[in-house]
Short mmCIF file of C-alpha atoms and ligand atoms in Angstrom, two decimals:
data_model
loop_
_atom_site.label_atom_id
_atom_site.label_comp_id
_atom_site.label_asym_id
_atom_site.label_seq_id
_atom_site.Cartn_x
_atom_site.Cartn_y
_atom_site.Cartn_z
CA MET I 185 0.00 0.00 0.00
CA MET I 186 1.62 3.19 -1.20
CA LYS I 187 -0.15 6.52 -0.91
CA LEU I 188 1.74 9.43 -2.41
CA ILE I 189 1.19 13.05 -3.27
CA LEU I 190 3.16 14.75 -6.03
CA LEU I 191 3.46 18.45 -5.32
CA GLY I 192 4.81 21.14 -7.62
CA PRO I 193 3.86 24.01 -9.89
CA PRO I 194 2.28 23.52 -13.32
CA GLY I 195 4.88 22.10 -15.68
CA ALA I 196 7.07 20.67 -12.90
CA GLY I 197 6.65 17.14 -14.27
CA LYS I 198 4.05 15.76 -11.86
CA GLY I 199 2.14 13.99 -14.65
CA THR I 200 5.26 12.47 -16.20
CA GLN I 201 6.66 11.26 -12.88
CA SER I 202 3.26 9.94 -11.81
CA GLN I 203 3.18 7.71 -14.86
CA ARG I 204 6.59 6.28 -13.96
CA LEU I 205 5.33 5.54 -10.45
CA VAL I 206 2.19 3.89 -11.87
CA GLN I 207 4.48 1.47 -13.73
CA GLN I 208 6.72 0.89 -10.74
CA PHE I 209 4.06 0.30 -8.11
CA GLY I 210 1.00 -0.74 -10.12
CA ILE I 211 -1.20 1.79 -8.38
CA PRO I 212 -3.33 4.41 -10.19
CA GLN I 213 -2.52 8.04 -10.83
CA LEU I 214 -5.37 10.18 -9.55
CA SER I 215 -5.12 13.48 -11.42
CA THR I 216 -7.87 15.91 -10.47
CA GLY I 217 -6.99 17.96 -13.57
CA ASP I 218 -7.60 14.89 -15.81
CA MET I 219 -10.82 14.04 -13.98
CA LEU I 220 -12.06 17.61 -14.31
CA ARG I 221 -11.18 17.68 -18.03
CA VAL I 222 -13.21 14.47 -18.50
CA ALA I 223 -16.13 16.12 -16.67
CA VAL I 224 -15.84 19.22 -18.86
CA ALA I 225 -15.73 17.12 -22.06
CA ALA I 226 -18.76 15.13 -20.89
CA GLY I 227 -20.66 18.31 -20.06
CA SER I 228 -21.58 16.96 -16.62
CA PRO I 229 -22.84 19.36 -13.91
CA VAL I 230 -19.37 19.44 -12.34
CA GLY I 231 -17.82 20.02 -15.76
CA LEU I 232 -20.16 22.90 -16.51
CA GLN I 233 -19.25 24.55 -13.21
CA ALA I 234 -15.53 23.98 -13.62
CA LYS I 235 -14.97 24.90 -17.27
CA THR I 236 -14.66 28.70 -17.15
CA VAL I 237 -12.60 28.66 -13.97
CA MET I 238 -10.19 26.10 -15.45
CA ASP I 239 -9.84 27.94 -18.76
CA ARG I 240 -8.80 31.06 -16.85
CA GLY I 241 -6.23 29.09 -14.85
CA GLU I 242 -7.91 29.60 -11.49
CA LEU I 243 -8.65 26.87 -8.97
CA VAL I 244 -11.96 25.04 -8.93
CA SER I 245 -13.70 25.13 -5.54
CA ASP I 246 -12.50 22.85 -2.76
CA ALA I 247 -16.00 21.36 -2.48
CA ILE I 248 -15.95 20.14 -6.09
CA VAL I 249 -12.47 18.61 -6.10
CA VAL I 250 -12.79 17.11 -2.61
CA GLY I 251 -16.03 15.44 -3.75
CA ILE I 252 -14.33 14.02 -6.83
CA VAL I 253 -11.37 12.65 -4.89
CA ALA I 254 -13.57 11.21 -2.13
CA ASP I 255 -15.46 9.16 -4.74
CA ARG I 256 -12.33 8.18 -6.64
CA ILE I 257 -10.30 6.79 -3.76
CA LEU I 258 -13.16 4.46 -2.87
CA GLN I 259 -12.91 2.70 -6.23
CA GLN I 260 -11.48 -0.78 -6.30
CA ASP I 261 -8.26 0.04 -8.18
CA ALA I 262 -7.24 2.52 -5.49
CA SER I 263 -7.49 -0.03 -2.69
CA ARG I 264 -3.77 -0.83 -2.91
CA GLY I 265 -2.74 2.81 -2.95
CA PHE I 266 -2.60 5.77 -5.30
CA ILE I 267 -0.58 8.69 -6.56
CA LEU I 268 -2.34 12.01 -6.16
CA ASP I 269 -1.30 14.36 -8.97
CA GLY I 270 -2.57 17.93 -8.66
CA PHE I 271 -4.45 17.35 -5.41
CA PRO I 272 -4.44 18.77 -2.77
CA ARG I 273 -3.88 22.32 -4.01
CA THR I 274 -5.08 24.26 -0.95
CA VAL I 275 -4.70 23.78 2.78
CA GLY I 276 -8.47 23.19 2.92
CA GLN I 277 -8.11 20.29 0.48
CA ALA I 278 -5.18 18.88 2.46
CA GLU I 279 -7.25 18.94 5.64
CA ALA I 280 -10.18 17.28 3.85
CA LEU I 281 -7.82 14.58 2.57
CA ASP I 282 -6.46 14.00 6.07
CA THR I 283 -10.01 13.51 7.32
CA MET I 284 -10.91 11.13 4.46
CA LEU I 285 -7.86 8.99 5.11
CA ALA I 286 -8.22 9.07 8.90
CA GLU I 287 -11.81 7.83 8.60
CA ARG I 288 -10.40 4.72 6.95
CA SER I 289 -7.39 4.51 9.30
CA LEU I 290 -5.07 5.31 6.42
CA GLY I 291 -2.19 7.72 6.17
CA LEU I 292 0.08 9.12 3.50
CA ASP I 293 3.48 7.56 2.88
CA ALA I 294 5.13 10.64 1.41
CA VAL I 295 4.59 13.99 -0.25
CA ILE I 296 7.11 14.49 -3.03
CA GLU I 297 7.76 18.07 -4.04
CA LEU I 298 9.30 18.66 -7.47
CA LYS I 299 11.37 21.84 -7.23
CA VAL I 300 11.81 23.78 -10.46
CA ASP I 301 12.82 27.30 -11.55
CA GLU I 302 9.85 29.39 -12.51
CA ALA I 303 11.53 30.62 -15.69
CA ALA I 304 11.83 27.02 -16.89
CA LEU I 305 8.12 26.42 -16.43
CA ILE I 306 7.10 28.88 -19.13
CA ASP I 307 9.46 27.11 -21.57
CA ARG I 308 8.09 23.71 -20.57
CA MET I 309 4.53 24.88 -21.16
CA ALA I 310 5.53 26.12 -24.63
CA LYS I 311 7.21 22.75 -25.31
CA ARG I 312 4.13 20.85 -24.14
CA VAL I 313 2.03 22.88 -26.57
CA ALA I 314 4.45 22.22 -29.46
CA ASP I 315 4.64 18.46 -28.68
CA THR I 316 0.86 18.20 -28.44
CA LEU I 317 0.39 19.95 -31.77
CA ALA I 318 3.08 17.75 -33.35
CA ARG I 319 1.09 14.67 -32.29
CA GLY I 320 -1.98 16.21 -33.92
CA GLU I 321 -3.76 16.46 -30.58
CA THR I 322 -5.75 19.32 -29.10
CA VAL I 323 -3.87 21.76 -26.89
CA ARG I 324 -5.17 22.35 -23.37
CA LYS I 325 -7.14 25.56 -23.25
CA ASP I 326 -5.25 26.72 -20.16
CA ASP I 327 -1.84 26.20 -21.81
CA ASN I 328 -1.67 29.78 -23.04
CA PRO I 329 0.54 32.53 -21.57
CA LEU I 330 -2.22 34.40 -19.74
CA SER I 331 -3.88 31.37 -18.09
CA PHE I 332 -0.47 29.90 -17.34
CA LYS I 333 0.50 33.04 -15.45
CA THR I 334 -2.71 32.73 -13.42
CA ARG I 335 -1.93 29.04 -12.73
CA LEU I 336 1.55 29.96 -11.47
CA GLU I 337 0.07 32.65 -9.26
CA ALA I 338 -2.53 30.21 -7.89
CA TYR I 339 0.30 27.83 -7.10
CA ARG I 340 2.34 30.48 -5.32
CA VAL I 341 -0.52 31.82 -3.25
CA GLN I 342 -2.76 28.80 -2.60
CA THR I 343 -0.64 25.66 -3.07
CA ALA I 344 2.91 26.55 -1.98
CA PRO I 345 1.82 26.69 1.71
CA LEU I 346 1.31 22.91 1.50
CA SER I 347 5.08 22.40 1.63
CA ALA I 348 5.13 23.71 5.18
CA TYR I 349 1.91 21.84 5.98
CA TYR I 350 3.44 18.49 5.06
CA ALA I 351 6.92 19.32 6.32
CA GLY I 352 5.32 19.91 9.71
CA ARG I 353 3.88 16.37 9.54
CA GLY I 354 7.25 14.90 8.60
CA LEU I 355 6.00 13.80 5.17
CA LEU I 356 7.68 16.23 2.77
CA ARG I 357 10.45 14.96 0.49
CA THR I 358 12.02 17.35 -1.99
CA VAL I 359 13.43 16.39 -5.39
CA ASP I 360 15.29 18.55 -7.93
CA GLY I 361 12.81 18.66 -10.80
CA MET I 362 15.28 20.45 -13.10
CA LYS I 363 17.24 17.24 -13.73
CA PRO I 364 16.52 15.04 -16.77
CA VAL I 365 13.27 13.04 -16.45
CA ASP I 366 14.98 9.67 -15.79
CA GLU I 367 17.18 11.12 -13.07
CA VAL I 368 14.20 12.68 -11.36
CA THR I 369 12.47 9.29 -11.44
CA GLY I 370 15.61 7.69 -9.97
CA ASP I 371 15.71 10.25 -7.18
CA VAL I 372 12.01 9.76 -6.40
CA LEU I 373 12.37 5.97 -6.27
CA ALA I 374 15.49 6.25 -4.14
CA LEU I 375 13.74 8.31 -1.52
CA LEU I 376 10.89 5.80 -1.51
CA GLY I 377 13.43 3.09 -0.80
CA GLU I 378 13.18 1.41 -4.21
CA PRO I 379 16.32 -0.11 -5.76
CA ALA I 380 17.82 1.95 -8.59
CA ASP I 381 18.39 -0.96 -11.03
CA ARG I 382 14.99 -0.98 -12.64
P1 AMP E 503 -3.82 20.31 -13.82
O1 AMP E 503 -4.11 19.35 -14.93
O2 AMP E 503 -3.44 19.63 -12.55
O3 AMP E 503 -2.84 21.37 -14.22
O4 AMP E 503 -5.19 21.07 -13.49
C1 AMP E 503 -5.82 21.86 -14.48
C2 AMP E 503 -6.84 22.78 -13.84
O5 AMP E 503 -7.85 22.02 -13.18
C3 AMP E 503 -6.30 23.70 -12.76
O6 AMP E 503 -5.71 24.88 -13.27
C4 AMP E 503 -7.56 24.00 -11.96
O7 AMP E 503 -8.40 24.91 -12.63
C5 AMP E 503 -8.24 22.65 -11.98
N1 AMP E 503 -7.80 21.79 -10.86
C6 AMP E 503 -7.13 20.61 -10.94
N2 AMP E 503 -6.90 20.10 -9.72
C7 AMP E 503 -7.43 20.99 -8.84
C8 AMP E 503 -7.50 21.06 -7.43
N3 AMP E 503 -6.96 20.08 -6.65
N4 AMP E 503 -8.12 22.13 -6.87
C9 AMP E 503 -8.67 23.10 -7.62
N5 AMP E 503 -8.62 23.11 -8.96
C10 AMP E 503 -8.02 22.07 -9.57
#
């Protein structure tokens, strides 16, 4: 049973590293951003509420995302653990998660923070857009300079305080997210006590 949170600003590599951890541990990646995008595409009530806020790069309400995560972690595939990618993003969400887990006598194993330079994030966003277009796929609506700036600001103001929140609980582990992708994965696995010779 491995329950992890990946913390870091937009473009830090949370999604990429989550997928590596999915392969390593065979537990699902729970990305609230992905779940919200599915809801938006489906035109569900949650999706309709979330769409404009997401397009602008602001955070969806705690009530909506906490509800989504509460349902998701009860599903069968999450019974052996999960990797939370993009949740929690506010102290309120972190507290709600603590309550959810405590009700089931569960706790987190680690919160892994990917540290990156802000200047690099803008370049990564531009690269993500170019790669997506090259694959002939649709670019995320919030991957534009204005929304991205808002997303960075939301991270700084609302999400960055979670580092202290989890450090205070002895759960925070920090990784240099500026290294090449494979090295970051190696560092993450090392701090989780996994052998490096994968
Ligand atoms: P992401 O794919 O993680 O970058 O999330 C994309 C967008 O979905 C964010 O900019 C928010 O608008 C929304 N979102 C995703 N996760 C959360 C969350 N935990 N709390 C609030 N909004 C979220």
